[in-house]
mmCIF file of C-alpha atoms in Angstrom:
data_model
loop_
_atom_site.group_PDB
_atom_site.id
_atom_site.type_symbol
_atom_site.label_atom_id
_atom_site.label_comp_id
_atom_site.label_asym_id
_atom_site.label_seq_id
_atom_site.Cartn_x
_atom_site.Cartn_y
_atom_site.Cartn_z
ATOM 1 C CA UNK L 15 9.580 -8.185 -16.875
ATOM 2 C CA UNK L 16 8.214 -10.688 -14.801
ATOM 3 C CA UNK L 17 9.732 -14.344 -15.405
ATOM 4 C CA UNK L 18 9.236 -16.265 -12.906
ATOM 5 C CA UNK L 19 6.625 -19.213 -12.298
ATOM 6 C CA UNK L 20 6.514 -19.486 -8.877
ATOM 7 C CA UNK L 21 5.044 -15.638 -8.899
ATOM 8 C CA UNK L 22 1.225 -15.593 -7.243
ATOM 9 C CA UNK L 23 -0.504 -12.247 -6.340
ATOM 10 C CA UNK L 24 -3.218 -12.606 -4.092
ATOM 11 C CA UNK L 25 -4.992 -11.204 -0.053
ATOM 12 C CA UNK L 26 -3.054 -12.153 2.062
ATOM 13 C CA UNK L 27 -4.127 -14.878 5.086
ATOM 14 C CA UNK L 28 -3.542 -14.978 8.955
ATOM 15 C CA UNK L 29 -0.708 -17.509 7.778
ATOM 16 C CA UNK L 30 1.169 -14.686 6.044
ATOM 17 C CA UNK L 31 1.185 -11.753 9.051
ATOM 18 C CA UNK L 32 4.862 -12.870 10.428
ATOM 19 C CA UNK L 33 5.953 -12.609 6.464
ATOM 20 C CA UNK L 34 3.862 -9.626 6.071
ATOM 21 C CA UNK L 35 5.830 -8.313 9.247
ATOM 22 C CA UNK L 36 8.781 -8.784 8.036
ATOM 23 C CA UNK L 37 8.838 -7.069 4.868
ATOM 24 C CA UNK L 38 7.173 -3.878 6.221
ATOM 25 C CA UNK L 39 9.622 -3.276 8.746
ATOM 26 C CA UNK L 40 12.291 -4.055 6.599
ATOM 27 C CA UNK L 41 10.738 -1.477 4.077
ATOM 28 C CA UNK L 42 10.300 1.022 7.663
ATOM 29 C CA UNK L 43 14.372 0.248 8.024
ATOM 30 C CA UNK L 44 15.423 0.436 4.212
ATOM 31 C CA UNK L 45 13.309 3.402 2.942
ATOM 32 C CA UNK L 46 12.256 5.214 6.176
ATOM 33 C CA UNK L 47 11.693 8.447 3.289
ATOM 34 C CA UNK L 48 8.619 6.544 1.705
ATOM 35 C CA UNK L 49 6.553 5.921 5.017
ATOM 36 C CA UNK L 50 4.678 7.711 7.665
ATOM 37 C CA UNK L 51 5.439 6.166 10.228
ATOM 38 C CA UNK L 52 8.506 4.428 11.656
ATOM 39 C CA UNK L 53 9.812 1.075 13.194
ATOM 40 C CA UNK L 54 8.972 1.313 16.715
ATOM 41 C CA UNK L 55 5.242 3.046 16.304
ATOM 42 C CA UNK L 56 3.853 1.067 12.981
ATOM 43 C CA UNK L 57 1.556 -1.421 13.933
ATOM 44 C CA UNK L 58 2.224 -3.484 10.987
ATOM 45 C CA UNK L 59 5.755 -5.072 12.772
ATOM 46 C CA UNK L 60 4.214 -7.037 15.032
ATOM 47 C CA UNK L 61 2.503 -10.431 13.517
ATOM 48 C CA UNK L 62 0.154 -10.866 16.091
ATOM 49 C CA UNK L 63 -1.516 -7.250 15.043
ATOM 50 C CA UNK L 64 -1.094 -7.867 11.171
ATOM 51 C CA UNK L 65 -3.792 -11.109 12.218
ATOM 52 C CA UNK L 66 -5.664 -9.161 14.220
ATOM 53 C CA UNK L 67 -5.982 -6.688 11.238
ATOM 54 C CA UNK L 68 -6.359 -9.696 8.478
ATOM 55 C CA UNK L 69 -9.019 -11.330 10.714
ATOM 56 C CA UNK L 70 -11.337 -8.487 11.804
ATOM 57 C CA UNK L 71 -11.154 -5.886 8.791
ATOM 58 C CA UNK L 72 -12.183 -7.797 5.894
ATOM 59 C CA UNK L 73 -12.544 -4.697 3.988
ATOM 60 C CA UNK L 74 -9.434 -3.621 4.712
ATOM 61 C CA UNK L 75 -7.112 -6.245 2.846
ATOM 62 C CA UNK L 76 -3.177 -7.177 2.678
ATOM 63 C CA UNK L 77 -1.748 -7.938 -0.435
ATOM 64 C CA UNK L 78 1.383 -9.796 -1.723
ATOM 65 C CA UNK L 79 3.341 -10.568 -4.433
ATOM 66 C CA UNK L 80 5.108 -14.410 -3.805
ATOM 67 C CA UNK L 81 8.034 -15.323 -5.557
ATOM 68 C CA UNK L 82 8.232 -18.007 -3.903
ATOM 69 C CA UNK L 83 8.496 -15.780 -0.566
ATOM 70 C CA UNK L 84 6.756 -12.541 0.097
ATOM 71 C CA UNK L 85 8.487 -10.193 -1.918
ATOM 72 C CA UNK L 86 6.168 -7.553 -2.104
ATOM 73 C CA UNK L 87 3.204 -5.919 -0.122
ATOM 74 C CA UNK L 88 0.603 -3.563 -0.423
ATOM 75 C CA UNK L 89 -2.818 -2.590 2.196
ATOM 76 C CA UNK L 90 -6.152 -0.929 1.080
ATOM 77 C CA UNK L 91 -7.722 0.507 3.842
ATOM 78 C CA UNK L 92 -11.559 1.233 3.060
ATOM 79 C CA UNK L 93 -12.920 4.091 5.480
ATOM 80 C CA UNK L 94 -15.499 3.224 7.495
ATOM 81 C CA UNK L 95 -17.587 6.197 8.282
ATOM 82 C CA UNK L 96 -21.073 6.353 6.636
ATOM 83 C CA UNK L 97 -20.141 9.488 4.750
ATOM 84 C CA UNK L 98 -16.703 8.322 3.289
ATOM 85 C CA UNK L 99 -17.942 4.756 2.749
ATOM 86 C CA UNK L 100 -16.942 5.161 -0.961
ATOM 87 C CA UNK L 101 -13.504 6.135 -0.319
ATOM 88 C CA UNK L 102 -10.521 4.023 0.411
ATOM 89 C CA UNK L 103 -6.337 4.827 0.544
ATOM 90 C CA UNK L 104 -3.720 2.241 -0.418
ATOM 91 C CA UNK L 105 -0.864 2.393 1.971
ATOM 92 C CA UNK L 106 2.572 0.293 2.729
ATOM 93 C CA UNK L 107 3.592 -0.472 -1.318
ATOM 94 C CA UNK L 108 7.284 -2.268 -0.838
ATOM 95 C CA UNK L 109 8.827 -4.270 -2.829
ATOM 96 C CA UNK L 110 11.873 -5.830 -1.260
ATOM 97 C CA UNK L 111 15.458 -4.633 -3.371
ATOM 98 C CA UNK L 112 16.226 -7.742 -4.953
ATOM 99 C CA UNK L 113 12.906 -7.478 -6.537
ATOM 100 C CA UNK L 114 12.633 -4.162 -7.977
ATOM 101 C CA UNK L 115 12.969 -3.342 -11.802
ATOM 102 C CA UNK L 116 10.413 -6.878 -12.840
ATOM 103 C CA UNK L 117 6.977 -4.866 -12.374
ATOM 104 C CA UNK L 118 6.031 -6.486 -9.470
ATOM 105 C CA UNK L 119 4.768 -2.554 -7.731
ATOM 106 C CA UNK L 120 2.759 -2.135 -10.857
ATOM 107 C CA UNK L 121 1.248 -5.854 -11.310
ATOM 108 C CA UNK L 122 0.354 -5.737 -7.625
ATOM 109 C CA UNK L 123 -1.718 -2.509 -7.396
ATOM 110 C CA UNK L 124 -3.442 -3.408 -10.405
ATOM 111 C CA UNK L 125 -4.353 -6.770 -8.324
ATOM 112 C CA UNK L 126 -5.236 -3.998 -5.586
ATOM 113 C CA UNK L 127 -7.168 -1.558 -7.963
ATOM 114 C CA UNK L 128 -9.127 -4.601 -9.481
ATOM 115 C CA UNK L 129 -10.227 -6.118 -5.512
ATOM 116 C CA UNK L 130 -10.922 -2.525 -4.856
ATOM 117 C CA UNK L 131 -13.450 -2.456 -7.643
ATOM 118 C CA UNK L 132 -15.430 -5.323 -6.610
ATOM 119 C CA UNK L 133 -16.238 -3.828 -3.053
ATOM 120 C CA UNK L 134 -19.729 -2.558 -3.413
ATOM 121 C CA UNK L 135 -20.133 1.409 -3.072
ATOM 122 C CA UNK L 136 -16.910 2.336 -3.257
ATOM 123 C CA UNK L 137 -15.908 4.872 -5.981
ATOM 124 C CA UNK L 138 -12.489 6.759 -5.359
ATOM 125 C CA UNK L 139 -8.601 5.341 -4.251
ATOM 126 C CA UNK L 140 -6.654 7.830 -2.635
ATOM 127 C CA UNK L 141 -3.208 7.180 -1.827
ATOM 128 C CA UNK L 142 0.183 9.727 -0.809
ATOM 129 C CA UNK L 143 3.955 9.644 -1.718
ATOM 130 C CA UNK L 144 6.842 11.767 -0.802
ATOM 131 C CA UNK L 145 6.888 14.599 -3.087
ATOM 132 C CA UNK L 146 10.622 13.440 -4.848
ATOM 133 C CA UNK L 147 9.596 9.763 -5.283
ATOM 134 C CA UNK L 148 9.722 10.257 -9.080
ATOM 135 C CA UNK L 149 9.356 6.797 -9.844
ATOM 136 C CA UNK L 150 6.438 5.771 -7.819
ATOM 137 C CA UNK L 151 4.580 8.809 -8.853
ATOM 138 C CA UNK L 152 5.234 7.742 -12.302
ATOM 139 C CA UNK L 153 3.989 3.974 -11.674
ATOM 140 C CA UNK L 154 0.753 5.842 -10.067
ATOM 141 C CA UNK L 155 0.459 8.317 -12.637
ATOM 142 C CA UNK L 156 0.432 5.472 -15.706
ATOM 143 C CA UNK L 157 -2.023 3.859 -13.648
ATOM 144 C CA UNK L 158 -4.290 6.229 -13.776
ATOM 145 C CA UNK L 159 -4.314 7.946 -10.443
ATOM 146 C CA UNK L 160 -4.172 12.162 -10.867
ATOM 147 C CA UNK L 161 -2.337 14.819 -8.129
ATOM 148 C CA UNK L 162 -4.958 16.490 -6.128
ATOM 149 C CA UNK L 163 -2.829 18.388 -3.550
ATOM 150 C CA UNK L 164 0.424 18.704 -2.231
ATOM 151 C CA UNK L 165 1.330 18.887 1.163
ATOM 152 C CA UNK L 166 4.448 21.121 2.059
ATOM 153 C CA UNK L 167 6.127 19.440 4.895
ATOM 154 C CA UNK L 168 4.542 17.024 5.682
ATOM 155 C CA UNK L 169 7.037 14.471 7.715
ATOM 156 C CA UNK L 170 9.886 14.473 9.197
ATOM 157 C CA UNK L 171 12.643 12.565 8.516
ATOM 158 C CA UNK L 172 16.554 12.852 10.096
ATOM 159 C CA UNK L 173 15.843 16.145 9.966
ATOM 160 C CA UNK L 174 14.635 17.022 6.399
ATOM 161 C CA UNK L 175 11.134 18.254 5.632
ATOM 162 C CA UNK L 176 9.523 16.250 2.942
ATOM 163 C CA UNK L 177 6.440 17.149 1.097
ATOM 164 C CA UNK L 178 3.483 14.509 -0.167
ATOM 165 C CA UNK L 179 1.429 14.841 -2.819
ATOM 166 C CA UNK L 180 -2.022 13.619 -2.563
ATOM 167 C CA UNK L 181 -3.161 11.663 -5.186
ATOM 168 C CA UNK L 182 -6.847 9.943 -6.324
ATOM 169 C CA UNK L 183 -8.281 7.278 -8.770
ATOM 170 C CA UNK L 184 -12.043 6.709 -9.463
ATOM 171 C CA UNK L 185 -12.708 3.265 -10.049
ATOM 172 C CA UNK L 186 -15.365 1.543 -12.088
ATOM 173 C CA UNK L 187 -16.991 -1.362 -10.327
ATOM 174 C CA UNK L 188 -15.681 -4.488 -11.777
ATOM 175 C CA UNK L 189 -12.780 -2.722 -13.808
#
């Protein structure tokens, strides 16, 4: 499991976004299957934006796992509409190769899950994954979250159709 102790979860700063940068397009490049969107339209490649974001949407967090480096990332994006105040999606979970198989996906959306919980009014996590991402589904699945629809082609990619499923979590404030 998880070893080492240099390891630190926490939001990420200003001081992370060319770090943050990095890993997501290397996730974009490495696992272009598990993401809507691709290198050269994501947002999240370019450091200067990932401040921008960090900076101005404080309920819309980045989150890392450091071991010592950023080795892992995940963003909770809280909606901001009057009406689906009490919603928000995780997006961009990556965990670089080297660090797979130590629990760092799990330990970091239960980081994610718990900040989520202590942002006042909001009640439901919704997140997507490609339809044949067994694993992930499973990590989402154990922690808690339940299949509300599937989407039947919903991307794209080198030519193959690949369904999502849609899947949501109520939280309890301060779980």
């Amino acid at each position: 499991m998880l070893s080492s102790a240099t390891m630190q979860i926490r939001t990420l700063t200003p001081e992370d976004s060319a770090d943050f940068a990095r890993v997501r397009l290397q996730g974009l490049q490495e696992s272009p299957r598990a993401f809507g969107s691709s290198p050269e339209e994501d947002r999240c490649v370019d450091p200067d934006r990932v401040a921008e974001k960090i900076q101005h949407e404080p309920e819309s967090p980045l989150f890392g796992v450091f071991d010592p480096g950023l080795v892992a990332v995940a963003g909770l994006h809280r909606n901001t509409h009057r009406k689906s105040r009490h919603r928000a999606a995780i997006w961009g979970v990556y965990v670089l190769p080297d660090h797979r198989g130590r629990g760092l996906a799990s330990r970091l959306l239960e980081y994610v899950l718990a900040k989520a919980a202590t942002m006042v009014g909001l009640e439901r996590v919704d997140l997507c994954v490609v339809a044949d991402n067994r694993q992930a589904i499973g990590l989402y699945e154990k922690l808690g979250f339940a299949v509300w629809g599937h989407e039947i082609g919903a991307m794209i990619v080198d030519g193959d159709y690949l369904d999502e499923y849609h899947l949501t979590l109520r939280i309890q404030p301060g779980s």
